[in-house]
Amino acid sequence: MSKFFLVRFSEAIVALWAITVIVFALTHLSGSPVDALLPDDATPEQAQMLIEEWGLDRPLLVQYFTFLGNVLQGDFGDSLKWRGQTAMGVVLDHLPATLQLGSFAVLIGVVVAVPLGVLAAARKNSAIDTSANVLALLGQSIPNFWLGIILVWLFGVTLGWLPTSGRGGFSHMILPAIAMSWFQIAALTRLTRSAMLDVLDAEYIKLARIKGLGERAVVWKHALRNAAIVPLTYFGVLAGSILTGSVVIETVFAWPGIGWLAIEAIRGRDYPVVQSVVVVFAVIYILANLLVDLLYAYVDPRIRR
Amino acid sequence: MAHHALNLSARLAGSTAIGVMALALLTAASDAAAVERVTIVMDPSAAQTNRAWATGGAFDLDAVYQRLIGNDPETGEYDSSGLAESWEANEDFTTWIFRLKPEAEWHNDWGPVTSADVAHSYEIQTGPDTLATGVASLRGGTAEIIDDHTISFHFDEPKMDFDFANAGRGSMYIYSKAQFDAEGVEGYDNEPAGTGHFRFVEREPGRVLLETVQDHWSGTTPDFNELELRFTLEPATKLAMLLSGEADISVIPRELLGDATGSGMEVVTSEQPSKQVVVMPDGLYMKEGDPAFNPGLPWTDVRIREAMNRALNRDEIVEALYDGEAEPLVRYGMHETHEGYVPELAERFEAEYGFDPERATQLLEEAGYPDAFEEPVIPIVSTVSPGSPEYPTMAELIQVYFDSVGFQTEIIEMDWASLGALGRGREAYVIHPVQNAPIRPSNVALTNTFLEEGSTYHGYEDDALTAIVEKMAATIDPKAREDLMREAFTYAFENYTDMPMVSLHHPVAVNPEAIVTWQYPGVTSNGLSHWHLIDTVE
C-alpha cells in the first residue's frame, strides 16, 4: 500500500509541476498585463516602469523559475485588481464560498442520484427506471448555465420563492447548487444504475435471494455495498466538475466564489490571481483524485497489485 | 345630561382612539412603504479596491469620496457641489487656486477638510505607482498650501484642463491626510473615510454597502438610509434581480431595457449624452518621417476613408444596435455644449457623410482599390470594451456594408487590452470602434485623439492637424483657442479621420415602486454619479 501511495503521490507532484508550466505559459501567451492595466493615456515611461517592477523584462526562463519558487511558498504576488491584497489572499477569501456551494451540490447529487440509480436498477424497465433514464438524459444534455438562468427566472422572478443571486442565507444556495449538481445527478445515476445491474446479476446475490434474504436487504445492503465502488471512482471527476462548473454557475448566480473570481481576474488580466486560482483548482482536483485512488485501492486490494 | 355627557366623552374617547390608531397605522404603512435601502446592481468595476489611484478604473466608492469640482446634475457643467467653493486660474493657466468649503467634514470624525488633505491627495495620486486614467492632466505641478482652506497648484506650462482633471471624469478623489497619518494606507483599505453623502460600511466579494450620512455638511441628505452596490456580470441575472425586487436599479445592456419596461420597470437616462462612439481607421501615423507610417494601408487615402463613411447606413445601424435610441454623431470629440462646436458641420453631414453606396464604389475606383494598395484587405476588429457590448455586432455590420461596396474585409477578434498594446506599439493597422466616454472637453478630446502622446486607441496623425492641435493646446486666449478648436474639428471632418456613429445617453432600469427618479448628468467614466439625488418612493 505504501508503494502504491508513493507512486500515486509522485504522479500528483509531476502533474502539479506540469500545471505550473502550463499556467505560466498560457498567461504569458495571452498578452502582457501591462496592456490591460495601464490607462489609455499612459506614457511609455509608465509602461516601462511597470514592466521592470513586475520583472516582465527578464528572460522567460528566469521569470518561470522565480514564479515556481514563489509558488512553492504560496506566494503568487500581489493582486493587480484587488489592490492592497495578495493574490493568494484574494483566492482564500473566495474559497469558502465555493467549498460551501460545491459541498451542498455534491450532497444533493449523492442524495438524489444514488437512491435513484439503485431504484432504477432494482426495478428495471419500470416507471422509475424510465424516469431515471430521462432525468439522466436531460441532466447530461442541458447546459448548466442555461438551466441556471431558467431556475433564476422560474423560482426567483416568476414564483418569487428564492433569491435570484448573491450569497446570503441557506436559501441563496439552493438554486446554484441544483444547477451545479444537475449534471452530477445524471452521471451518478447512470453509473449507480449500471453498477447495480451488474451486481444484481452476480451469483452471490442470487444465492442471497435463494437463502431467503429480503429484497430490501439484498438491494440496499449487499448489492449496493459491492456496487458502490464504481460511483466512488467517479468522485474524483465529480470534484473537478464541481470546480469547473463553479466558473459558470457562480457567474450566473453572482456567487462570489473562486469561479466568479476566476472570471473577474481574467477580465482584469489579474495574472497573479488567475495563476493562484488555477493552481488551487489543480491542487484540489489532484488531491481529490489521489484520495479516490487510495480509497479505491483500500476497498479493492487488486488495484494495489 | 350626565348620561349624554358620558356618552359624548365615550364617543370622543373612542373617536380619538380610532384616530390615534388610524394615524399609527398610516404612519406604520408610510414607514413600511419608505425605501430603507437602495440596491443597485451593475457590472463589477475593472478594479475592486479602495486605492482608486492604483488602478485604471475603480468606481465602487464614487459615492463616498468627492473631488474638488462638482458637476451640475442637469447640464454636467462644473459647479461648486464638490469640496471647493471656488477656483480660478491665472492668466496663463500656470497657477490654479482652490478655496475649500470650510464646512466640509470627513466621515468617521476625521475632522474638517483642509488644504493639507488636498496636497496629500495630489501627492499620492500623481506618484509613480499611479495608474489612474487621466493622471497626465494632473501631473507636473507643485501644491502650495496658502491657508487651511486655500491651496494653489503651480505648473511650468499652461494647464488648461486642470479643472477637468479635478471634476467628475477626473481621477483625483480627495483623501483624508489625518486618517493616512494615523492609520497609513491600510486605513483606506479597511475603513476609508470620505466626504460624500454616503459613508463606507463594508466591502464583501461582489458587494459594497454604504450608509447615508445624516445631516451631511452640504445641507442635503438622501431620502434613504443605505446604498448597496452589487456586482454581477451576467445581464440576465441583473435583470432578474430588478424584476424580483432584489435590486431597485439595474445597469443592464440596452438590448434588455425593452424586457425591463415590458415587465413594468422604467428607464432613467443621463441628462446629457455620456459617450460618443466612432469607428476608427487606426494606424494612420502620417506625420513626415514617422517610421510607423504604413503606405500600404488603403485608408491612408482620404478617398478610401470617405468611401468607408459612405458605405455605412447609420440609420440601420442605430436601429439594429440601439433600438433607435441614439443621437447621430457628427464629429468625434465635438459637442454643442463644449468649446469649438461647429454647427455647420452638422448641416454638411448628410451631403458629405451620408449613406451613398454608389458614391462609395466610385471612390474606390478613383482610388484604384484594391490594386493600388499592398494590403487591400481591411481588418475590422471585433472586440469588447467595458460598457460597450455592441462592438462585435457593430464590426459584423460594418463588414457587411463594406463588402457590399467592394471592400475586401476580414474580422479579427481581439481583446481590448491587446488592441491598446497595438496602439502603444504604433502598429494598430486595423479598423475598430472606440468611444469618448464621458464626452470630454474639446481640448482634451482633440489632444487625446490626434496627438501622438494621446490615447493609444486613436491613430490619426498628420502634420497639419498636429500643428493645429498643438497650437490650440498652447494657446491661452479663449477666443483664439475656440477658433483653433473649430479649425481642428473642421479639418478632421473634411479629412474623414474617423467614422462617426452615435452619441448615447447612459440608461439604467429602475423599479418604479422604489425609485421615482435619479438625476445624473453622465459625466463620469461609468456614466453614473450624483447618488444622493436618487429619489425614492415615500
Coordinates of C-alpha atoms in Angstrom, one line a residue, chain B residues 267-508:
Chain B
V267 CA -35.8 53.6 -17.7
V268 CA -33.9 56.6 -16.4
T269 CA -31.2 58.1 -18.6
S270 CA -28.4 60.5 -18.0
E271 CA -29.4 64.1 -18.6
Q272 CA -26.6 64.6 -21.2
P273 CA -25.1 62.1 -23.6
S274 CA -22.5 60.1 -21.8
K275 CA -20.5 58.9 -24.7
Q276 CA -19.7 59.1 -28.4
V277 CA -19.0 56.1 -30.5
V278 CA -16.9 56.1 -33.7
V279 CA -15.2 53.6 -35.8
M280 CA -11.6 54.5 -36.0
P281 CA -9.4 53.8 -39.1
D282 CA -6.4 53.4 -36.9
G283 CA -2.7 53.3 -37.7
L284 CA -2.6 56.5 -39.7
Y285 CA 0.8 57.7 -38.5
M286 CA 1.2 60.1 -41.3
K287 CA 3.5 62.8 -39.9
E288 CA 6.5 63.4 -42.1
G289 CA 9.3 60.9 -41.4
D290 CA 7.3 58.8 -39.0
P291 CA 8.7 55.2 -39.2
A292 CA 5.4 53.8 -38.2
F293 CA 3.7 55.1 -41.4
N294 CA 2.4 52.2 -43.5
P295 CA 1.7 53.4 -47.1
G296 CA 0.2 50.0 -47.9
L297 CA -2.9 50.7 -45.9
P298 CA -5.8 51.6 -48.2
W299 CA -7.2 54.1 -45.6
T300 CA -4.2 56.3 -45.9
D301 CA -6.1 57.6 -48.9
V302 CA -8.8 60.1 -48.0
R303 CA -11.0 58.8 -50.8
I304 CA -11.0 55.4 -49.2
R305 CA -11.9 56.9 -45.8
E306 CA -14.8 58.8 -47.5
A307 CA -15.9 55.6 -49.2
M308 CA -15.9 53.8 -45.8
N309 CA -18.2 56.5 -44.4
R310 CA -20.4 56.5 -47.5
A311 CA -20.8 52.7 -47.2
L312 CA -22.4 52.9 -43.8
N313 CA -26.2 53.1 -43.4
R314 CA -26.2 54.7 -40.0
D315 CA -29.9 54.7 -39.6
E316 CA -30.0 50.9 -39.9
I317 CA -27.0 50.6 -37.6
V318 CA -28.7 52.7 -34.9
E319 CA -31.9 50.7 -35.3
A320 CA -30.1 47.4 -35.1
L321 CA -27.7 48.2 -32.3
Y322 CA -29.5 50.7 -30.2
D323 CA -33.2 50.2 -30.9
G324 CA -33.2 53.7 -32.4
E325 CA -32.3 55.2 -29.1
A326 CA -29.2 57.1 -30.1
E327 CA -28.4 60.5 -31.4
P328 CA -26.5 60.9 -34.7
L329 CA -22.9 61.9 -34.2
V330 CA -21.3 64.5 -36.5
R331 CA -17.8 64.7 -35.2
Y332 CA -15.9 62.7 -32.6
G333 CA -14.9 64.8 -29.6
M334 CA -17.2 67.7 -30.6
H335 CA -20.3 68.5 -28.6
E336 CA -22.6 71.5 -28.7
T337 CA -22.2 72.3 -25.0
H338 CA -18.4 72.4 -25.3
E339 CA -15.9 74.9 -26.8
G340 CA -15.2 74.8 -30.5
Y341 CA -18.6 73.5 -31.7
V342 CA -19.1 74.0 -35.4
P343 CA -22.8 73.9 -36.2
E344 CA -22.1 74.0 -40.0
L345 CA -20.6 70.5 -39.8
A346 CA -24.0 69.1 -38.7
E347 CA -25.6 70.8 -41.8
R348 CA -22.9 69.4 -44.1
F349 CA -23.0 65.9 -42.6
E350 CA -25.7 64.3 -44.8
A351 CA -24.2 65.6 -48.0
E352 CA -20.6 64.6 -47.2
Y353 CA -21.0 61.5 -44.9
G354 CA -24.5 60.3 -45.8
F355 CA -25.2 56.7 -46.9
D356 CA -24.4 56.5 -50.6
P357 CA -23.1 53.1 -51.8
E358 CA -22.8 54.2 -55.4
R359 CA -20.5 57.0 -54.4
A360 CA -18.5 54.7 -52.2
T361 CA -17.9 52.3 -55.1
Q362 CA -17.0 55.2 -57.4
L363 CA -14.5 56.5 -54.8
L364 CA -12.9 53.0 -54.6
E365 CA -12.5 53.0 -58.3
E366 CA -11.0 56.5 -58.3
A367 CA -8.5 55.4 -55.6
G368 CA -7.5 52.4 -57.6
Y369 CA -8.7 50.0 -54.9
P370 CA -7.7 47.2 -54.5
D371 CA -4.8 47.0 -56.9
A372 CA -3.2 50.3 -55.8
F373 CA -2.6 49.1 -52.3
E374 CA -0.2 46.5 -51.0
E375 CA -2.6 45.4 -48.2
P376 CA -6.1 45.8 -49.6
V377 CA -7.9 43.7 -47.1
I378 CA -9.5 45.8 -44.4
P379 CA -9.0 44.2 -40.9
I380 CA -12.1 45.0 -38.8
V381 CA -11.5 44.3 -35.1
S382 CA -14.3 42.6 -33.2
T383 CA -13.7 43.4 -29.6
V384 CA -15.5 44.1 -26.3
S385 CA -14.9 47.2 -24.3
P386 CA -16.3 47.7 -20.9
G387 CA -19.8 49.2 -21.2
S388 CA -20.0 48.6 -25.0
P389 CA -21.2 45.0 -25.6
E390 CA -22.4 46.0 -29.1
Y391 CA -19.0 46.3 -30.6
P392 CA -18.8 42.7 -32.0
T393 CA -22.2 43.2 -33.8
M394 CA -21.1 46.6 -35.0
A395 CA -17.9 45.0 -36.5
E396 CA -20.1 42.5 -38.4
L397 CA -22.4 45.2 -39.7
I398 CA -19.5 47.3 -40.9
Q399 CA -18.1 44.2 -42.7
V400 CA -21.5 43.7 -44.5
Y401 CA -21.6 47.4 -45.6
F402 CA -18.0 47.4 -46.6
D403 CA -18.3 44.2 -48.6
S404 CA -21.3 45.5 -50.4
V405 CA -19.5 48.4 -51.9
G406 CA -16.4 46.4 -52.9
F407 CA -14.1 46.4 -50.0
Q408 CA -12.2 43.3 -49.1
T409 CA -12.5 42.7 -45.4
E410 CA -11.7 40.4 -42.6
I411 CA -12.9 40.3 -39.0
I412 CA -10.1 40.0 -36.4
E413 CA -11.1 39.0 -32.9
M414 CA -9.0 40.8 -30.3
D415 CA -9.4 41.8 -26.7
W416 CA -9.5 45.4 -25.8
A417 CA -6.1 45.4 -24.0
S418 CA -4.4 43.8 -26.9
L419 CA -5.8 46.5 -29.2
G420 CA -4.3 49.1 -26.8
A421 CA -1.0 47.3 -26.9
L422 CA -1.0 47.6 -30.7
G423 CA -1.6 51.3 -30.4
R424 CA 1.1 51.6 -27.8
G425 CA 3.5 49.8 -30.1
R426 CA 2.3 52.1 -33.0
E427 CA 1.3 49.2 -35.2
A428 CA -2.5 49.4 -34.9
Y429 CA -3.1 48.9 -38.6
V430 CA -6.8 48.0 -38.1
I431 CA -10.3 49.4 -38.1
H432 CA -12.1 49.3 -34.7
P433 CA -14.8 51.0 -32.7
V434 CA -13.8 53.3 -29.9
Q435 CA -15.7 55.6 -27.5
N436 CA -15.3 59.0 -26.0
A437 CA -16.8 58.4 -22.5
P438 CA -17.7 60.6 -21.0
I439 CA -17.7 63.3 -23.6
R440 CA -14.5 65.2 -22.7
P441 CA -13.9 68.9 -23.1
S442 CA -12.9 69.7 -26.6
N443 CA -9.3 70.5 -25.8
V444 CA -8.9 67.2 -24.0
A445 CA -10.7 65.2 -26.8
L446 CA -8.6 66.8 -29.5
T447 CA -5.2 66.2 -27.8
N448 CA -6.3 62.7 -26.8
T449 CA -7.4 61.8 -30.3
F450 CA -4.9 63.5 -32.6
L451 CA -1.6 63.8 -30.9
E452 CA 1.0 61.1 -30.7
E453 CA 1.0 61.3 -26.9
G454 CA -2.7 60.9 -26.7
S455 CA -4.8 57.7 -26.3
T456 CA -3.4 54.5 -27.7
Y457 CA -6.8 53.8 -29.2
H458 CA -6.6 56.6 -31.7
G459 CA -4.3 56.7 -34.6
Y460 CA -4.8 59.6 -36.9
E461 CA -1.8 61.9 -37.0
D462 CA -0.7 64.2 -39.7
D463 CA 1.5 67.3 -39.7
A464 CA -1.3 69.8 -40.4
L465 CA -3.7 68.6 -37.7
T466 CA -0.9 68.0 -35.2
A467 CA 0.1 71.6 -35.7
I468 CA -3.4 73.0 -35.2
V469 CA -4.0 70.9 -32.0
E470 CA -0.6 71.6 -30.5
K471 CA -1.1 75.3 -31.1
M472 CA -4.6 75.1 -29.5
A473 CA -3.1 73.3 -26.5
A474 CA -0.5 76.1 -26.1
T475 CA -3.0 78.9 -26.6
I476 CA -4.3 80.7 -23.6
D477 CA -6.6 83.3 -25.2
P478 CA -10.1 81.8 -25.1
K479 CA -11.2 83.3 -28.5
A480 CA -8.1 82.0 -30.2
R481 CA -8.5 78.6 -28.6
E482 CA -12.1 78.4 -29.7
D483 CA -11.1 79.3 -33.3
L484 CA -8.3 76.7 -33.3
M485 CA -10.7 74.0 -32.0
R486 CA -13.2 74.8 -34.7
E487 CA -10.4 74.6 -37.3
A488 CA -9.3 71.2 -35.9
F489 CA -12.8 69.8 -35.9
T490 CA -13.4 71.1 -39.5
Y491 CA -10.1 69.7 -40.7
A492 CA -10.9 66.3 -39.1
F493 CA -14.4 66.4 -40.7
E494 CA -13.1 67.2 -44.1
N495 CA -10.3 64.5 -43.9
Y496 CA -12.6 61.8 -42.7
T497 CA -10.4 61.0 -39.8
D498 CA -13.0 58.5 -38.5
M499 CA -16.5 57.2 -39.0
P500 CA -18.8 58.9 -36.6
M501 CA -21.5 56.6 -35.4
V502 CA -23.7 57.7 -32.4
S503 CA -24.0 59.8 -29.3
L504 CA -25.5 57.9 -26.4
H505 CA -27.1 58.7 -23.1
H506 CA -26.4 56.4 -20.2
P507 CA -29.6 54.4 -19.2
V508 CA -30.5 52.4 -16.1

